Coordinates of C-alpha atoms in Angstrom, one line a residue:
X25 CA 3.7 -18.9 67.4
X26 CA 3.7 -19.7 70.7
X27 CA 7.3 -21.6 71.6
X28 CA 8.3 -22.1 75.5
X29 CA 11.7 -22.9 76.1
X30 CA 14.3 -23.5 79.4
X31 CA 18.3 -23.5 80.0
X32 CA 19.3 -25.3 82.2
X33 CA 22.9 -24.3 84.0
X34 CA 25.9 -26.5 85.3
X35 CA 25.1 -28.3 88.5
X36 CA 24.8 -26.5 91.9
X37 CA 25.4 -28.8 94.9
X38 CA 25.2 -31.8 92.4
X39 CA 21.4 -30.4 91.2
X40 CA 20.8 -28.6 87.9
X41 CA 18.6 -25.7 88.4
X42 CA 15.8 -24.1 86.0
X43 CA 16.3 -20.8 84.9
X44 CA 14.0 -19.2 83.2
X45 CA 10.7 -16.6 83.0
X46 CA 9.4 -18.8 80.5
X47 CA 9.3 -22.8 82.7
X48 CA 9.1 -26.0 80.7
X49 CA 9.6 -29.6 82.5
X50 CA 9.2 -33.2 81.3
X51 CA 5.9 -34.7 81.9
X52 CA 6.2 -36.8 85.3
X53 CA 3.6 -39.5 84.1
X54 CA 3.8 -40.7 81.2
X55 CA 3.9 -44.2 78.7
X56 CA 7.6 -45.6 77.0
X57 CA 7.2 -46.2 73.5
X58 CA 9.6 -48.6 71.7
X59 CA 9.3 -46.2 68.2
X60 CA 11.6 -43.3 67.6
X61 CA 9.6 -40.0 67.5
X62 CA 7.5 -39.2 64.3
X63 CA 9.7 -35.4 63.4
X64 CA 10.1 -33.0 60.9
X65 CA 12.8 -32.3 59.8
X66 CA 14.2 -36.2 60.6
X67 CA 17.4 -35.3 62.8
X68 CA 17.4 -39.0 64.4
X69 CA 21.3 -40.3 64.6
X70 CA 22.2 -37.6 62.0
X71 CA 25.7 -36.7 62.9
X72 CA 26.3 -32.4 62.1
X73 CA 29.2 -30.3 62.0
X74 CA 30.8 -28.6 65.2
X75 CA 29.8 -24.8 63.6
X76 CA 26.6 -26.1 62.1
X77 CA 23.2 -24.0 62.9
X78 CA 20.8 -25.1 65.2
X79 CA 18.7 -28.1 64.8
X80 CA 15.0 -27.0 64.9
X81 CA 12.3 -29.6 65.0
X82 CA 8.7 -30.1 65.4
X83 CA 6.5 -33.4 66.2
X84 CA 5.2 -35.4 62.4
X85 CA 2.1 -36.8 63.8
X86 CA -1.4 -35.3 65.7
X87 CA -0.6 -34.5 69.2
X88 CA -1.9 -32.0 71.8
X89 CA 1.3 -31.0 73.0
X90 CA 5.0 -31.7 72.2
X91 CA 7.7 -31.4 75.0
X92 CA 11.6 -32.0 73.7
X93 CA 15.3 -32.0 75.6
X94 CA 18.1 -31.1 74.1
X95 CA 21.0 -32.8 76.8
X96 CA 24.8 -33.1 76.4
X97 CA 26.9 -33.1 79.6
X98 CA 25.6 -30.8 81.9
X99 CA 23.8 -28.8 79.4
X100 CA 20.0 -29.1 78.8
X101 CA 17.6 -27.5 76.7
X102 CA 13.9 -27.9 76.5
X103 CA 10.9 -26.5 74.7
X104 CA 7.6 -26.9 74.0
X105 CA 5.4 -27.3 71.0
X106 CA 8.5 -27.0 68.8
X107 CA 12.3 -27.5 69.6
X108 CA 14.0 -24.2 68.8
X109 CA 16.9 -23.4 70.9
X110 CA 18.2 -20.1 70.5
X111 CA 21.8 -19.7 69.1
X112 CA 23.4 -19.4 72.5
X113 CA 21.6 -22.4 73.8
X114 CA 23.1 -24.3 70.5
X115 CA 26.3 -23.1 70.8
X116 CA 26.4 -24.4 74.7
X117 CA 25.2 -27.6 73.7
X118 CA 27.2 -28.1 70.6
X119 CA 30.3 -27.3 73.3
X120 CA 29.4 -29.9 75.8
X121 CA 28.9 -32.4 72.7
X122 CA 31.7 -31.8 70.5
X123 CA 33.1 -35.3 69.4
X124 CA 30.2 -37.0 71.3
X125 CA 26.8 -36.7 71.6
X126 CA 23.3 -34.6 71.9
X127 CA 20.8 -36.2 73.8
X128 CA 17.0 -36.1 72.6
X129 CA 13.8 -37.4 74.1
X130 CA 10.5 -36.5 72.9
X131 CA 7.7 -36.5 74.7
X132 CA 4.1 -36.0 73.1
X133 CA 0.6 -35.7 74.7
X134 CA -2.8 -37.1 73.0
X135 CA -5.5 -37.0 74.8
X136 CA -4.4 -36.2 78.4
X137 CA -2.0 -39.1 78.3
X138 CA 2.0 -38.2 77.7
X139 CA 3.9 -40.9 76.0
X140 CA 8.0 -41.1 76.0
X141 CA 9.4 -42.1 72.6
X142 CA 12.7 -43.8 72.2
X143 CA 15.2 -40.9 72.8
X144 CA 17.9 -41.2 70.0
X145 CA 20.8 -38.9 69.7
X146 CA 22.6 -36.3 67.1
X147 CA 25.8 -37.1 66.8
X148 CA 28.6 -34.2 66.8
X149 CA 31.6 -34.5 64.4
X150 CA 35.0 -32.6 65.3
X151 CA 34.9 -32.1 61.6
X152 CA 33.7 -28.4 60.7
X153 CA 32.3 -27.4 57.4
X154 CA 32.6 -24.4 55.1
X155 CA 30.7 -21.4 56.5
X156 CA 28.7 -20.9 53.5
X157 CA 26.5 -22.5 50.6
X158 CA 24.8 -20.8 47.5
X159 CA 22.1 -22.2 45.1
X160 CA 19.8 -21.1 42.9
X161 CA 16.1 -20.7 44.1
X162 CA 13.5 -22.0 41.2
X163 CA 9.8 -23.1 40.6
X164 CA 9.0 -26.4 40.1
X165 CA 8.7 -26.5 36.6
X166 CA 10.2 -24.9 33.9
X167 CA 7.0 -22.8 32.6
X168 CA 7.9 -19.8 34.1
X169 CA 11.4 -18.7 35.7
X170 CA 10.9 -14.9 36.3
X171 CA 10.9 -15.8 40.1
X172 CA 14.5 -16.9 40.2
X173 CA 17.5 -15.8 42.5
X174 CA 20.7 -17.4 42.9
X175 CA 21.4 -17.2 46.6
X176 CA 23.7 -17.9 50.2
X177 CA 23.3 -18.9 53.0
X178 CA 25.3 -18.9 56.3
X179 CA 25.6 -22.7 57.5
X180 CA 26.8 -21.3 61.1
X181 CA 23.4 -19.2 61.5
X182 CA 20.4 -18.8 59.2
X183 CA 21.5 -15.3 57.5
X184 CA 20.5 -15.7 53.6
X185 CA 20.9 -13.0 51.0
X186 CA 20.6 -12.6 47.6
X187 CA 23.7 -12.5 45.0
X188 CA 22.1 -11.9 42.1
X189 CA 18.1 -11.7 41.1
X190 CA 16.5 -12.8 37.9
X191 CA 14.3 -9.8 37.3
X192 CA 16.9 -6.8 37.9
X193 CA 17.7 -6.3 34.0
X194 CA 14.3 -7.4 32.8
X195 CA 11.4 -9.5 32.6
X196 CA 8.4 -11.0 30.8
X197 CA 8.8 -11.4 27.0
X198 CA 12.2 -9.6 27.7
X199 CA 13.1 -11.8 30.7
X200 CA 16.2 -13.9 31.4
X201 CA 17.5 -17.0 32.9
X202 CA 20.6 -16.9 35.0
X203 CA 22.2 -20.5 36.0
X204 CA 25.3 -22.4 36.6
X205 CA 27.0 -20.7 39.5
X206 CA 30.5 -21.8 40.3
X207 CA 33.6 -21.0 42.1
X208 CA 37.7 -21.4 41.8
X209 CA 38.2 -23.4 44.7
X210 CA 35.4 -22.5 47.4
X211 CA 36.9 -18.5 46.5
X212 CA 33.6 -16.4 46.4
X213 CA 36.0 -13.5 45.2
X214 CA 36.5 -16.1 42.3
X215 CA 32.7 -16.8 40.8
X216 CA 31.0 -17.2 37.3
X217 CA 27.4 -17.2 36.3
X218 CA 25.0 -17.2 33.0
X219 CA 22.4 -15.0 31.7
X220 CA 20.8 -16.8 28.9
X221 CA 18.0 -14.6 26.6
X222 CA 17.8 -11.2 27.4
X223 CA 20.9 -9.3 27.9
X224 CA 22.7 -12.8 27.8
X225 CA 26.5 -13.2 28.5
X226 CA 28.5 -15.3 31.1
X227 CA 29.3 -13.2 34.3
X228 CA 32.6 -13.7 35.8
X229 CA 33.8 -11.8 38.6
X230 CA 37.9 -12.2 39.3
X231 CA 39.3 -10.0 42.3
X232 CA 36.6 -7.6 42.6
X233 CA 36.3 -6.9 38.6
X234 CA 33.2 -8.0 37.2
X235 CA 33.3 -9.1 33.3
X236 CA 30.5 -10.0 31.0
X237 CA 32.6 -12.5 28.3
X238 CA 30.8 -13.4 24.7
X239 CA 32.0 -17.0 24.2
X240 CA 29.6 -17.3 20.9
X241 CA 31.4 -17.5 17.1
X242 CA 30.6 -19.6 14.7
X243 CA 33.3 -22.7 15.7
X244 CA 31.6 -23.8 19.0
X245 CA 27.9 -24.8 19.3
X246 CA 26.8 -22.4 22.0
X247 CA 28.6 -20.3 24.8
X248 CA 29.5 -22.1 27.8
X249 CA 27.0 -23.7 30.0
X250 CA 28.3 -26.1 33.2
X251 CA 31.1 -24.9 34.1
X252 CA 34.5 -26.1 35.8
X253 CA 37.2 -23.3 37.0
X254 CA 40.2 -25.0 37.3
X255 CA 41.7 -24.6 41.0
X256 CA 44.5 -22.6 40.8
X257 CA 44.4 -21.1 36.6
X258 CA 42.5 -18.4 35.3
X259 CA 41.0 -21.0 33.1
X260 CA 37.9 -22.4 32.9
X261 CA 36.2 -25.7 31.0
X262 CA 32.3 -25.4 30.1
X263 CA 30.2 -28.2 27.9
X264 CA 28.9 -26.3 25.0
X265 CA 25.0 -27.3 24.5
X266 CA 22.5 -26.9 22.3
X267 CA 19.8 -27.6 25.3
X268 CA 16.0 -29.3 24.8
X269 CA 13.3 -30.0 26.9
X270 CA 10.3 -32.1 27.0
X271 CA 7.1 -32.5 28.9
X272 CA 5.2 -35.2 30.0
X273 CA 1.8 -36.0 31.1
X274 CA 1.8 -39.9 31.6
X275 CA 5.5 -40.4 32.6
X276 CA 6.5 -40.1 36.4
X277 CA 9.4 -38.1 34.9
X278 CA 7.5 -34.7 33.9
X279 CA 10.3 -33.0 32.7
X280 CA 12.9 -34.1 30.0
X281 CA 16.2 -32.5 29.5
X282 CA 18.6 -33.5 26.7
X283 CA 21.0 -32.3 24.2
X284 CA 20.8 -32.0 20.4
X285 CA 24.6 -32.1 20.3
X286 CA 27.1 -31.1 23.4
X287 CA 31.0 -30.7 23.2
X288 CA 33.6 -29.3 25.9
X289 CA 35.2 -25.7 25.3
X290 CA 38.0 -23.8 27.2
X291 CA 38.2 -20.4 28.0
X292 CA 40.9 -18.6 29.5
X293 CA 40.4 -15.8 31.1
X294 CA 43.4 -13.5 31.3
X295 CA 43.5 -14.2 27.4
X296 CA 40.2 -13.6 26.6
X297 CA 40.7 -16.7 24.6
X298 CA 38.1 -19.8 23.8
X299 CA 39.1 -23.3 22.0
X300 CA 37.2 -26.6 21.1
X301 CA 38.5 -29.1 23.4
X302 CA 36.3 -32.4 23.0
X303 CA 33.9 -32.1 20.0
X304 CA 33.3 -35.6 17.9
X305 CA 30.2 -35.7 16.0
X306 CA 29.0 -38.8 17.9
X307 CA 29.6 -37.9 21.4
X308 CA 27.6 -35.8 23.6
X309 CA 30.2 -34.5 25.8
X310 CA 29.2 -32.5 29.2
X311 CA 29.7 -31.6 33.0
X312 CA 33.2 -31.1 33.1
X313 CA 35.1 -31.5 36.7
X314 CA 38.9 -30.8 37.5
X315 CA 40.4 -33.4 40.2
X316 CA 41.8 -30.8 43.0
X317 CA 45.6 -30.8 41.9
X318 CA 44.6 -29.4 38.5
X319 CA 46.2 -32.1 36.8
X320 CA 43.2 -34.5 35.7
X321 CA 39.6 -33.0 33.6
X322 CA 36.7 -35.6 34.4
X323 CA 33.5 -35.5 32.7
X324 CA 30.8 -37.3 30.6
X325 CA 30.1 -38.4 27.5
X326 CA 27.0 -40.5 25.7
X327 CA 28.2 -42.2 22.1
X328 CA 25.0 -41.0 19.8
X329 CA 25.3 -42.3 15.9
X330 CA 22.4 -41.3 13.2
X331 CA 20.6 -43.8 11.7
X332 CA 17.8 -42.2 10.6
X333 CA 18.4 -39.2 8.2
X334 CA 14.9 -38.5 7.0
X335 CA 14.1 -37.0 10.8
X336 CA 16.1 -34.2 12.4
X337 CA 18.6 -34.9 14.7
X338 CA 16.5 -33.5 17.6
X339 CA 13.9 -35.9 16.9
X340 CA 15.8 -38.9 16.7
X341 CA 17.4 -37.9 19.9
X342 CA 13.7 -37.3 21.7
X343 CA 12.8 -40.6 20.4
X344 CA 15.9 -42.7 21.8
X345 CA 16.2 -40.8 25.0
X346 CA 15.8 -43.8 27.1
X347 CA 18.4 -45.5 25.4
X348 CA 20.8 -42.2 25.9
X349 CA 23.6 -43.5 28.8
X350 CA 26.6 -41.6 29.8
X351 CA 29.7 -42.9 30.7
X352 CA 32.7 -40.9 32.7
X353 CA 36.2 -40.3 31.0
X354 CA 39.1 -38.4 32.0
X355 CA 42.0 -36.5 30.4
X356 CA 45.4 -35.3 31.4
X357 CA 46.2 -31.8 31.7
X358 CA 49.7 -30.0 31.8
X359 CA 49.0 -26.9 33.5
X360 CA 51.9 -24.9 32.1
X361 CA 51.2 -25.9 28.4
X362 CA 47.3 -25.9 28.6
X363 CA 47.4 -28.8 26.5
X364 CA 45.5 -32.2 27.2
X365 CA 45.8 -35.4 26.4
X366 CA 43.6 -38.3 25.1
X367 CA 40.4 -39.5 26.9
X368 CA 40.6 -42.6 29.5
X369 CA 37.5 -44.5 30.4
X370 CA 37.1 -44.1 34.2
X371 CA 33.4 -45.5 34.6
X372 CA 31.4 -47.4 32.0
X373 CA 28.2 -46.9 33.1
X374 CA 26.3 -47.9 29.6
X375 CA 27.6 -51.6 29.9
X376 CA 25.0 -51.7 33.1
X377 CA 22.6 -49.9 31.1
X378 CA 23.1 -47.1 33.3
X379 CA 23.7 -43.5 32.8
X380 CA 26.6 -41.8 35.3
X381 CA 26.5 -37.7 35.3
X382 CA 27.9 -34.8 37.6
X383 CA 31.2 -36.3 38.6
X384 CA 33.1 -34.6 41.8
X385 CA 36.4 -35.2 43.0
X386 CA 36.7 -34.8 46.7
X387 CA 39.5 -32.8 48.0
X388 CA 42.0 -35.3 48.2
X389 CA 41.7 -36.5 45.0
X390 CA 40.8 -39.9 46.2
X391 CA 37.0 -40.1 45.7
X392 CA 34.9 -39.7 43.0
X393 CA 30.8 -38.7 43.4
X394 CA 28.7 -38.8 40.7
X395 CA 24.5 -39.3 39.7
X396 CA 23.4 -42.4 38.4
X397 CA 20.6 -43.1 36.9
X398 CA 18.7 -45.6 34.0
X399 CA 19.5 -42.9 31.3
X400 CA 20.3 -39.0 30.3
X401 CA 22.0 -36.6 31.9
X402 CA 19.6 -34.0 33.6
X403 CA 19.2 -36.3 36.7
X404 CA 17.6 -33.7 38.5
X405 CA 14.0 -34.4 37.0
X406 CA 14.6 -38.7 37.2
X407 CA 13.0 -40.2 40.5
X408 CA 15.6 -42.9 39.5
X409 CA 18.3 -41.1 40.2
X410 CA 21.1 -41.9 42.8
X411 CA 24.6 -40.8 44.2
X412 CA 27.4 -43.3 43.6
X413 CA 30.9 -43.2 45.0
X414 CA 34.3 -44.2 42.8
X415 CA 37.3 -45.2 44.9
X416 CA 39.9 -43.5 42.5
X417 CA 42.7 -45.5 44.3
X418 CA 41.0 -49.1 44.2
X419 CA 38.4 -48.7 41.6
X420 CA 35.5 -49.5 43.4
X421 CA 32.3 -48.3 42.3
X422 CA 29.1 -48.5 44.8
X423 CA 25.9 -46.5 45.6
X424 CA 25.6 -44.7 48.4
X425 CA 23.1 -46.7 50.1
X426 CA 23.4 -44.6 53.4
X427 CA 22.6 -41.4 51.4
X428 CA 20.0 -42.4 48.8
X429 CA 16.3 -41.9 49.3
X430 CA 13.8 -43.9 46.6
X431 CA 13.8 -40.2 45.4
X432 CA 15.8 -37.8 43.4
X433 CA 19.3 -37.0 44.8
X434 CA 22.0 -35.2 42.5
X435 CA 23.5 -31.6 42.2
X436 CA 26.0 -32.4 44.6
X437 CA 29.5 -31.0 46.0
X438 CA 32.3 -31.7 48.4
X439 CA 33.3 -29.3 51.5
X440 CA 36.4 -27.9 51.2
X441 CA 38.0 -30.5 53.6
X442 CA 36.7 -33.4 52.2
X443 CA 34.3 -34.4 55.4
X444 CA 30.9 -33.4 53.8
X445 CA 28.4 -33.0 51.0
X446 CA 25.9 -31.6 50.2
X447 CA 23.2 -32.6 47.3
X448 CA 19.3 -31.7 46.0
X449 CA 16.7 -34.3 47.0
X450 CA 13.4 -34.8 46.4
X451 CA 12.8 -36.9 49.5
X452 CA 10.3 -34.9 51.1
X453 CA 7.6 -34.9 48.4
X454 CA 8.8 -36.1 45.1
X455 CA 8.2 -32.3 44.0
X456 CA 10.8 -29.8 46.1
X457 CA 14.4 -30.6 45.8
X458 CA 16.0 -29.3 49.4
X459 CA 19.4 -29.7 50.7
X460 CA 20.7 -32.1 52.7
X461 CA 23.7 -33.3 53.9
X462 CA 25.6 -35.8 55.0
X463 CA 29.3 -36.5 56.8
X464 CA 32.2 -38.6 54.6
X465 CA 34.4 -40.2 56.3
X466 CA 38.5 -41.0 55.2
X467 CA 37.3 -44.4 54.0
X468 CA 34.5 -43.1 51.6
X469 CA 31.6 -44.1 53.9
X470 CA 28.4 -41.3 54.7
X471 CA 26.2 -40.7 57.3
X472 CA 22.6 -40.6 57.3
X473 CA 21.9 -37.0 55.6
X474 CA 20.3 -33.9 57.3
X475 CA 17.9 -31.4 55.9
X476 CA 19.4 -27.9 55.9
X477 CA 18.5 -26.3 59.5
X478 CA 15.8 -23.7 59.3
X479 CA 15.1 -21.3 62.3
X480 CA 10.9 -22.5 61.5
X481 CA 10.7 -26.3 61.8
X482 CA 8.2 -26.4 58.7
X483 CA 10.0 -23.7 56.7
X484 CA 10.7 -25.9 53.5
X485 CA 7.5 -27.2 53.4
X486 CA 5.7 -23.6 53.2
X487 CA 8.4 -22.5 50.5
X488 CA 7.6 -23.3 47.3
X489 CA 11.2 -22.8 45.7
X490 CA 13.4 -25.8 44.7
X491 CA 16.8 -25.7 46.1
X492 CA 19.9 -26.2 42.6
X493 CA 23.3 -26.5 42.6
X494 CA 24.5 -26.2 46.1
X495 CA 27.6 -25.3 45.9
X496 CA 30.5 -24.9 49.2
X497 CA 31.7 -21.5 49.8
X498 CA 34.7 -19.9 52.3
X499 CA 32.8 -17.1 52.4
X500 CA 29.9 -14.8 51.1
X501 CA 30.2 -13.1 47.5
X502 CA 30.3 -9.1 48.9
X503 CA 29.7 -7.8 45.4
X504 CA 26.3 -6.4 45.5
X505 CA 23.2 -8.0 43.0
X506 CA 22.7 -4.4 41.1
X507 CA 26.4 -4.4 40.4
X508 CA 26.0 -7.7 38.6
X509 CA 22.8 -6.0 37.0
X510 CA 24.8 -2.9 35.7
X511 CA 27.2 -5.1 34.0
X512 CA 25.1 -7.3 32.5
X513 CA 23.1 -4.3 31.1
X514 CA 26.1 -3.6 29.4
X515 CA 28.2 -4.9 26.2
X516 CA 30.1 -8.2 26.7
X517 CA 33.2 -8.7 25.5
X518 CA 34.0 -10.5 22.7
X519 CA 36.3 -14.1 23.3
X520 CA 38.4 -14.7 20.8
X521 CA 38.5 -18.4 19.4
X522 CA 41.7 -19.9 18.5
X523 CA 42.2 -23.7 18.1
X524 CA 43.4 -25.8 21.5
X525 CA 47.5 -25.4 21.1
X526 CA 47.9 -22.3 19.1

């Protein structure tokens, strides 16, 4: 790939000067466009963290030749066919720009004639954001999930590991699914996982001790599946599922997730100790989320009665899908007697004929994010799907116009400070969810979201991996993938069930 690409230092007798081996320069003749340059990824008025990677971009539209400027202050940087600046050219820009703005023109050439499109700018926030994200890395589809990792990445540079890979304990008609990774409180030294089939167990690692726990008995449906570690007790609240899926051909939702039946569970760790926590017959409880002071468990719930007895319940629930809406409810929590109190309605998104999933409680307790969409709960797969914001404090319930595509957005989570978030979209190409994210500001409103820098402009659109479950992170998770393989190889533990209170 051939990239060319200039520094330019401070002034010198009021002139800047060129330095390098390498020269680029703005076109001297050339036409003004009123349209903001066609690029990929879209980085017009995106405002980024101060410690963010840098912002690599190439021209969306046929062109010869592609010249872009990087300016803030004194600083410039410009390159040619693609804008890459190299980390120490970021970092001097991101410097001069800190609170203020980057400066971009872009400058293409068709045909022997240069045109100038409207320069716009990238906006720099004071506001930093956690070092580090993980997700898992999937296919498209649910036919075949060998190919999976769960992995992080540095927000600061474009280091990516792996923590743990699908295929270390096993595969084919022996193969497993790992899923639902998630922290106490951004703590990487504090994380949980699940290996469902082959092998299966949840994976939690505490303090450098890694534990494969046996939730199963014959009181709870399943063994936990999404997961929420409360932030400061070893204790953690997981829906309990007995998971479905469907595939369509005709409907512009190809896959279909769903529940047979779906409760909430406890488990504490230092105990070893699980209980039934939510578990009517009509209610399909799941995604559980603890507001920040540990004091308040949010989390979903769709009313589901039988009324036809000579189907199975599995069929009756396929063929009412549509008509399947969550609503969000809440319940106290007393952290030194473990013991909660009733459910409160917090959101009643079935009156609208809507259906509200994923609830997160930003860091100051004050905001509430959440997926909405015409019905379920596996909002990743709905094209419907949208991210809506609860003012906890007021009670007002919007969409999040400024972050919404007329894709998929959902699996989202707050930055440890409360300033940004990051969520899956399908606003690319309807197919690939990718990250993206977008600043928050003390009153509850977002900025137009960014696409997750890449060092290759067009990386995301040659990898063929969907992006789940981003999830903030202080820090990278140092235990190694084949230590999580040699536990899981192992026995798990056995949780003993007791009721809630006892």
């Amino acid at each position: 790939m051939k990239k060319m690409k200039i520094f330019l230092t401070a002034p010198i007798l009021g002139i800047l000067l060129l330095v390098s081996c390498n020269r680029v320069s703005v076109p001297t003749q050339y036409e003004e466009s009123a349209s903001l340059p066609k690029i990929y990824p879209d980085y017009t008025e995106v405002t980024i963290p101060v410690n963010i990677a840098p912002l690599t971009f190439e021209l969306d539209e046929a062109a010869d030749d592609m010249v872009a400027r990087y300016a803030a202050g004194d600083v410039e940087v410009l390159c040619a066919e693609q804008m890459c600046p190299s980390k120490g050219e970021w970092r001097k820009l991101i410097d001069a720009a800190k609170g203020k703005d980057i400066q971009v023109d872009v400058y293409a050439q068709k045909e022997g004639r240069w045109t100038h499109y409207k320069p716009f700018a990238i906006h720099v926030s004071t506001d930093s954001i956690d070092p580090y994200i993980s997700y898992r890395l999937i296919a498209p589809s649910f036919v075949a999930y060998e190919s999976l990792t769960i992995n992080q990445r540095c927000l600061e540079n474009y280091d990516e590991s792996v923590i743990y890979d699908n295929i270390l304990c096993s595969f084919e008609k022996d193969g497993q699914c790992i899923n639902c990774h998630h922290y106490q409180w951004y703590n990487p030294e504090r994380m949980q996982f699940h290996a469902r089939q082959n092998l299966g167990g949840t994976i939690i690692a505490y303090d450098g001790k890694i534990t494969k726990v046996n939730m199963t008995n014959d009181s709870i449906l399943s063994a936990g599946v999404y997961p929420a570690w409360h932030p400061t007790l070893p204790f953690i609240v997981y829906s309990s599922d007995k998971t479905r899926q469907s595939f369509y051909t005709k409907e512009a939702n190809k896959v279909e997730v769903y529940d047979e039946a779906s409760d909430l569970i406890a488990y504490d760790i230092e105990k070893n100790v699980v209980c039934n926590l939510e578990n009517a017959d009509d209610e399909f409880e799941v995604f559980p989320c603890w507001a920040p002071d540990g004091k308040t468990l949010y989390y979903c719930s769709a009313h589901f009665e039988r009324k036809d007895t000579t189907i199975s319940q599995i069929t009756e629930v396929v063929r009412t899908i549509n008509t399947l809406r969550y609503n969000i409810y809440k319940k106290s929590f007393d952290p030194a007697t473990r013991t909660f109190g009733p459910r409160e309605l917090v959101y009643d998104a079935a009156s609208a004929e809507q259906s509200a999933t994923l609830p997160r409680v930003s860091p100051d307790g004050r905001y509430l994010l959440f997926t909405n969409g015409s019905y379920g709960y596996f909002h990743i797969w709905h094209h419907d799907s949208d991210l809506w914001m609860i003012d906890l404090q007021t009670g007002e319930t919007r969409a999040m116009a400024e972050l919404n595509s007329p894709d998929t957005e959902s699996y989202h989570s707050w930055s440890s400070n409360g300033r940004w978030v990051i969520f899956s979209s399908r606003r690319d190409d309807g197919t690939f969810t990718r990250p993206f994210i977008a600043h928050i500001d003390q009153q509850g409103h977002g900025t137009k979201p960014f696409e997750l820098p890449s060092a290759y402009p067009d990386y995301h659109r040659q990898f063929m991996r969907c992006y789940n479950i981003p999830e903030f992170m202080r820090g990278p998770v140092t235990i190694k993938p084949q230590q999580f393989a040699d536990v899981l190889k192992g026995n798990a533990k056995k949780a003993e069930y007791k009721r809630m209170g006892e």
